[in-house]
XYZ file of C-alpha atoms in Angstrom:
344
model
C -10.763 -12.887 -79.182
C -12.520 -11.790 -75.963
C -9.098 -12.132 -74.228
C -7.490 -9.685 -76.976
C -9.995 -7.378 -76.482
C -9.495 -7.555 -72.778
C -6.009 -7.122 -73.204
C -6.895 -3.693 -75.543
C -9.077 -2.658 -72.933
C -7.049 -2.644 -70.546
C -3.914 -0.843 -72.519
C -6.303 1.904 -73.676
C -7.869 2.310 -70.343
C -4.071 2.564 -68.474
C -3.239 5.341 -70.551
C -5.966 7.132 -68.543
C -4.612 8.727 -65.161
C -7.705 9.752 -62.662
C -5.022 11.239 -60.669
C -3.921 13.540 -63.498
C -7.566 13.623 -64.698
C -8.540 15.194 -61.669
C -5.595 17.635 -61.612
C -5.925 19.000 -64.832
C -10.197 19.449 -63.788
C -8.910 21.532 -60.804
C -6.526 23.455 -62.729
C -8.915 24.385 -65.082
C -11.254 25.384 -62.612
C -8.460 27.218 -60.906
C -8.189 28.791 -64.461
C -11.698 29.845 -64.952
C -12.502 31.106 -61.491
C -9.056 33.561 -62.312
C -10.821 34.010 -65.425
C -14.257 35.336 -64.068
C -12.349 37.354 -61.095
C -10.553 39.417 -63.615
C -13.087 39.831 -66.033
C -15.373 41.064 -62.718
C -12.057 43.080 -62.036
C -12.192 44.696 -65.577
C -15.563 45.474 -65.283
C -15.136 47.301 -61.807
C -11.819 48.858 -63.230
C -13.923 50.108 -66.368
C -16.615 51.596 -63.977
C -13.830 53.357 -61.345
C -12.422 54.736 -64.111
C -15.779 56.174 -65.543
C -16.420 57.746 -62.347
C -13.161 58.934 -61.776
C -13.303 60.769 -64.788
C -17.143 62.226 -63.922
C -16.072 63.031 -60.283
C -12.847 65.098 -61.933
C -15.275 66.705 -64.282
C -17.678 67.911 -61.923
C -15.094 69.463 -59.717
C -13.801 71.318 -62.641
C -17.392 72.536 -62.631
C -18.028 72.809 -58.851
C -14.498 74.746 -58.977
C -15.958 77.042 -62.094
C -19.223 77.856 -60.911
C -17.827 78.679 -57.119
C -15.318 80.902 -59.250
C -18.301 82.699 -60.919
C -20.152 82.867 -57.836
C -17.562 84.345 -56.149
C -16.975 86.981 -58.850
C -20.626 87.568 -58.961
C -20.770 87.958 -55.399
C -17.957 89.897 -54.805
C -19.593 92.370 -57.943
C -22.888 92.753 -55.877
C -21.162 93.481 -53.005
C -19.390 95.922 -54.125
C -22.085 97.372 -55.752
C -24.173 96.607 -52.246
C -21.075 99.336 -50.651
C -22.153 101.908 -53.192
C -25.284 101.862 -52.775
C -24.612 101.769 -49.226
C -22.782 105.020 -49.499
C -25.274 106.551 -51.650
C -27.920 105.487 -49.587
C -26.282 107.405 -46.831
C -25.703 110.841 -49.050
C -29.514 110.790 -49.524
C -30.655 110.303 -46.083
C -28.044 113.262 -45.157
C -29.364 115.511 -48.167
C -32.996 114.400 -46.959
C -32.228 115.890 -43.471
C -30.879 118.554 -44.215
C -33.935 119.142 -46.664
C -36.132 118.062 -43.986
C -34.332 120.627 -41.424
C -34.742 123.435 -44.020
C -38.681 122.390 -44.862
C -39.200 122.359 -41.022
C -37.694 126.522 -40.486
C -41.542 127.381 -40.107
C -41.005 129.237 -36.644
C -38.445 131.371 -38.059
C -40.371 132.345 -41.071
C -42.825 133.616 -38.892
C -40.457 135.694 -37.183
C -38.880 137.608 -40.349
C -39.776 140.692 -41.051
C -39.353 142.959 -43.996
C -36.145 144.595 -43.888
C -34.463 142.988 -41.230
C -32.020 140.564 -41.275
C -32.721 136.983 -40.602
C -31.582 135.788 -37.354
C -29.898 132.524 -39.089
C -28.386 134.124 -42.411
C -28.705 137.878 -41.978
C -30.473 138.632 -44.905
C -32.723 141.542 -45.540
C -34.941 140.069 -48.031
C -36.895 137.203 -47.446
C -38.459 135.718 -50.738
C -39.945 132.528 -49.147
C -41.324 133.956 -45.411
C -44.274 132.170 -46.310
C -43.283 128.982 -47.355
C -39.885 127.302 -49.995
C -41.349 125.507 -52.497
C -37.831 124.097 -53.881
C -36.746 122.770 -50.613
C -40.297 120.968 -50.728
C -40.087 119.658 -54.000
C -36.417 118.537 -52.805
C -37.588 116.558 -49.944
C -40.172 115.081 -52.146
C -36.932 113.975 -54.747
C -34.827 112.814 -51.513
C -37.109 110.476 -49.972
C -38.026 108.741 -53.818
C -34.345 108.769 -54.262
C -33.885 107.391 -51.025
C -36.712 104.792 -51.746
C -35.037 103.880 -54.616
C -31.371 103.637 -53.523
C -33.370 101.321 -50.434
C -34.715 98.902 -53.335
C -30.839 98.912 -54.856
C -28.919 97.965 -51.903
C -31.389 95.461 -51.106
C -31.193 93.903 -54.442
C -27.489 94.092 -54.569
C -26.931 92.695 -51.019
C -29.151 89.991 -51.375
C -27.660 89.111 -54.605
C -24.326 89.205 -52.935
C -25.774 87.186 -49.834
C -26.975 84.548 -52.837
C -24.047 84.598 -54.311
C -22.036 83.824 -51.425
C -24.009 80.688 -50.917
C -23.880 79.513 -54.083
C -20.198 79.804 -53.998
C -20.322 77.760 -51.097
C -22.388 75.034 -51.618
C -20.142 75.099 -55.182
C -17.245 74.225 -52.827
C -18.896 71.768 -51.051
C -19.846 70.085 -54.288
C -15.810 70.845 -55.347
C -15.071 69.250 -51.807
C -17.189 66.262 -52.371
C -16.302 65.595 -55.677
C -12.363 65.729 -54.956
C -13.057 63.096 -52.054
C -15.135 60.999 -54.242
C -12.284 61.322 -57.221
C -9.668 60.396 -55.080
C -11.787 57.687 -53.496
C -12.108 56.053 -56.715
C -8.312 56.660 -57.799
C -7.659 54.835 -54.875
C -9.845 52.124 -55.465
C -8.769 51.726 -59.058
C -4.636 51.712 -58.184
C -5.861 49.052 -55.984
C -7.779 47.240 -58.861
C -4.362 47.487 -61.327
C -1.927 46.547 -58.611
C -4.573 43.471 -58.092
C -4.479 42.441 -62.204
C -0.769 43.137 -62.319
C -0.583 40.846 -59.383
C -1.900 38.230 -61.951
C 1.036 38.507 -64.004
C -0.558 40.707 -66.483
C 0.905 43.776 -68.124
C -0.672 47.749 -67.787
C -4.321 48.685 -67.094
C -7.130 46.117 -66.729
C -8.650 45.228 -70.293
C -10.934 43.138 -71.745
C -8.846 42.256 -74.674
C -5.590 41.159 -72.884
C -7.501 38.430 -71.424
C -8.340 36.823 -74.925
C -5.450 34.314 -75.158
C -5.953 33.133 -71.832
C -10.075 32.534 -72.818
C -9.337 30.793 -75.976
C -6.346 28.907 -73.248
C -8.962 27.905 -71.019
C -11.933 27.072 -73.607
C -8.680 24.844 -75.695
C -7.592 23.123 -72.211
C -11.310 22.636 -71.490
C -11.525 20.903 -75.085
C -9.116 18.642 -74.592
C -10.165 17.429 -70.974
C -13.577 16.523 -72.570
C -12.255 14.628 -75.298
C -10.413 12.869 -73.077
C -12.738 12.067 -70.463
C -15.227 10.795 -73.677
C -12.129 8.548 -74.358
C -11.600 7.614 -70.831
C -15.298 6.511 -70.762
C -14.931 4.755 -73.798
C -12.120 2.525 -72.498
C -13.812 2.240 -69.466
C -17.195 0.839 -71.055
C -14.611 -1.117 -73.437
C -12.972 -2.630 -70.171
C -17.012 -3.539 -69.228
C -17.723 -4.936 -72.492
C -14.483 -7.068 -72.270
C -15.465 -8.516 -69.277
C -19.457 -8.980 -70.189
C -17.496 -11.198 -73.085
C -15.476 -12.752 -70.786
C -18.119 -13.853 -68.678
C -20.059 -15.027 -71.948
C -17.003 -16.575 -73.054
C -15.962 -19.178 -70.363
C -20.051 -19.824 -70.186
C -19.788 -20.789 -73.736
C -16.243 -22.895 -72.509
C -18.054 -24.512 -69.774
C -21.077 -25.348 -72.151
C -18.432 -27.050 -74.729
C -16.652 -28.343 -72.375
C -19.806 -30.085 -70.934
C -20.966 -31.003 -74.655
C -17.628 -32.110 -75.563
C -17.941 -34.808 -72.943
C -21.444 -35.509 -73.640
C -20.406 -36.488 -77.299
C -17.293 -38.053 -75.935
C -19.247 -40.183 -74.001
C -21.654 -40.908 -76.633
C -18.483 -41.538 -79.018
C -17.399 -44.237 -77.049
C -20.713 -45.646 -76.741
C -21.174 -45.989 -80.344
C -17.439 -47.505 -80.537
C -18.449 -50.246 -78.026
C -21.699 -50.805 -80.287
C -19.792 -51.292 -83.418
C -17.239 -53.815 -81.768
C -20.129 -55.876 -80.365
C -21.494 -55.261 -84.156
C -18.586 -56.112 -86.016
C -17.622 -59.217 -83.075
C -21.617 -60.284 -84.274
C -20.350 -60.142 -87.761
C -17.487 -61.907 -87.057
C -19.439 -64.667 -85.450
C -22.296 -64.612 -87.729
C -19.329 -65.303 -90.854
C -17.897 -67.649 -88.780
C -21.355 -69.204 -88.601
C -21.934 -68.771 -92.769
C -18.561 -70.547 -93.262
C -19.535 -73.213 -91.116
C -22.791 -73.165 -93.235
C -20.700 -73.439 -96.581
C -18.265 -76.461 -95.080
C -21.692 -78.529 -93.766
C -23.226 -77.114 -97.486
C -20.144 -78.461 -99.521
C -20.219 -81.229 -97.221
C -23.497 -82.012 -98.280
C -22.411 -81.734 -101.792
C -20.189 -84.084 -101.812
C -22.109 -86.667 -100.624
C -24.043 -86.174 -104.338
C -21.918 -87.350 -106.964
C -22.922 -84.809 -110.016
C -24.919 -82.806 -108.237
C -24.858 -80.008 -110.615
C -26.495 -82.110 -113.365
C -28.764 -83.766 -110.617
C -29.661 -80.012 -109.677
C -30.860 -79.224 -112.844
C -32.269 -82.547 -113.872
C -34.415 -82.457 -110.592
C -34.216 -79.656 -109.052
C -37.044 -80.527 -106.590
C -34.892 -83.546 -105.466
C -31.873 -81.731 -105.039
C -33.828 -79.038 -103.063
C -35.090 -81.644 -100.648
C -32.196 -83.275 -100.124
C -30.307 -80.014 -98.852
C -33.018 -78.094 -98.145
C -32.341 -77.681 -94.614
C -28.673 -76.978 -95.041
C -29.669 -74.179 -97.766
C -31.659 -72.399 -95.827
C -29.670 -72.067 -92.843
C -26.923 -71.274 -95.336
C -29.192 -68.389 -96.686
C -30.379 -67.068 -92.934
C -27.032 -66.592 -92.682
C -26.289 -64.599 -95.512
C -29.327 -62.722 -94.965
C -27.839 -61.738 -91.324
C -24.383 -61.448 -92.215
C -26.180 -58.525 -94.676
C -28.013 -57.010 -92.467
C -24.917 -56.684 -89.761
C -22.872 -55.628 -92.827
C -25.375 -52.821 -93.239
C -25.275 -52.037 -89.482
C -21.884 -51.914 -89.356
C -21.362 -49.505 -92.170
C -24.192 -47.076 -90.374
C -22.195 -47.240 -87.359
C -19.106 -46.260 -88.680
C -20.205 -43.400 -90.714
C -22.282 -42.135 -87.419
C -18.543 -43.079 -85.950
């Protein structure tokens, strides 16, 4: 039985390569590191993406705003030119109200009825003093005040706006480099998965089949490593049994002789036992000859026995006895005997 189970062992535990054991451990290995890189590929493929999308956004933005800033700046700018240019018209109108205010001197020098030295008029309504072209002056300088605030306003809206527009194309610069920085980086991450032997964009779901793949082929190797160690503690057990076994051998073997031995020391006792038999019947047949011997010698010794029994005792008492210590030992070795051959 232990051999047969040996034998078992042994078949079961052949049908287990190491060698191919340890090459379908690597491949799966191989399988799941593949695994892990594209799902980390996915991931990073799923994030370029997301910022290639937000980079592209906010340069649409960047690119609107510098539009609008642009617009708004050439608006205040032009606006900046007209007040410029109105700016100007006041400061000439406020001269030239300022060079009429100051024509003291010659008011001093007109007289009534003769002409004025600068426009030959006779009459001379404001020789003492020309309240319009005050009030005028008065009007220019607030309007020129005024038209001072405007262009400032306008130009330093322009100046802001021309700023804004460019640090709006900065932003449109930088966020075109970083767009195209992760374009690049994502063709790069698709020719990488294609590379792989997989079809279109990375994605989560096309690596399903290969998962369950892996997790099946990773099934399997366990179950067949709990076989492996099954046969191999089988194997163990067989030869634990083995062991046992020819230890039980040797002990039978031993007691086998031991009672072998023994077996032929009884036989040799029950020849010397049945030879003392033999001897000891020779000896009671002897007994019976010298008895009937003895009985002869007594003509009607049957009726003699009974008539005097004490007589007839005495006369063959010696040869009865001896006759009966016979029997008595030719029992007694019959007795033996049959103890030694059912021991036997």
């Amino acid at each position: 039985t232990t051999r047969t189970t040996r034998e078992q062992a042994e078949s079961f535990a052949r049908t287990f390569d190491e060698a191919d054991l340890q090459a379908r451990r690597k491949s799966l290995t191989a399988a799941q590191v593949q695994l892990t890189q594209l799902a980390e590929l996915v991931k990073k493929a799923t994030f370029l993406a997301s910022e290639c999308t937000r980079t592209q956004a906010e340069a649409s933005t960047a690119a609107a705003a510098q539009a609008d800033f642009l617009t708004e700046s050439a608006a205040a700018e032009s606006m900046a030119k007209t007040h410029a240019i109105c700016l100007k018209e006041a400061r000439d109108a406020h001269d030239r109200a300022k060079q009429t205010a100051d024509f003291s001197e010659h008011r001093r020098e007109l007289k009534p009825g003769e002409p004025c030295a600068l426009c030959g008029a006779t009459e001379h309504p404001y020789a003492d003093s020309d309240p319009l072209a005050e009030r005028l002056l008065v009007g220019q300088i607030a309007r020129i005040a005024e038209l001072e605030g405007l262009f400032g306003q306008s130009n330093a809206a322009a100046i802001s706006g021309t700023e804004k527009a460019r640090a709006a194309g900065a932003a449109f610069t930088r966020a075109i480099g970083e767009s195209q920085r992760f374009s690049a980086e994502l063709d790069t991450s698709v020719k990488e998965w294609r590379a792989t032997g997989l079809a279109g964009e990375p994605d989560s779901a096309a690596l399903a089949p290969r998962l369950a793949e892996l997790e099946a082929g990773q099934s399997a190797l366990q179950a067949t490593e709990a076989d492996a160690l099954i046969a191999r503690k089988s194997l163990a057990r067989a030869s634990v049994g083995e062991r046992d076994a020819q230890t039980a051998l040797e002990h039978a073997t031993g007691a086998r002789s031991t009672a072998e031995t023994e077996l032929e020391t009884r036989r040799t006792r029950l020849g010397e036992a049945e030879q003392s038999l033999q001897r000891y019947n020779d000896q009671r047949d002897e007994a019976e000859r010298e008895l009937a011997t003895a009985f002869s010698g007594w003509p009607m010794w049957e009726a003699r026995l009974h008539t005097d029994p004490r007589g007839f005792s005495g006369g063959c008492a010696d040869e009865v006895s001896e006759y009966r210590r016979q029997s008595q030992v030719a029992a007694q070795l019959s007795i033996k005997i049959t103890k030694e051959e059912a021991e036997l």
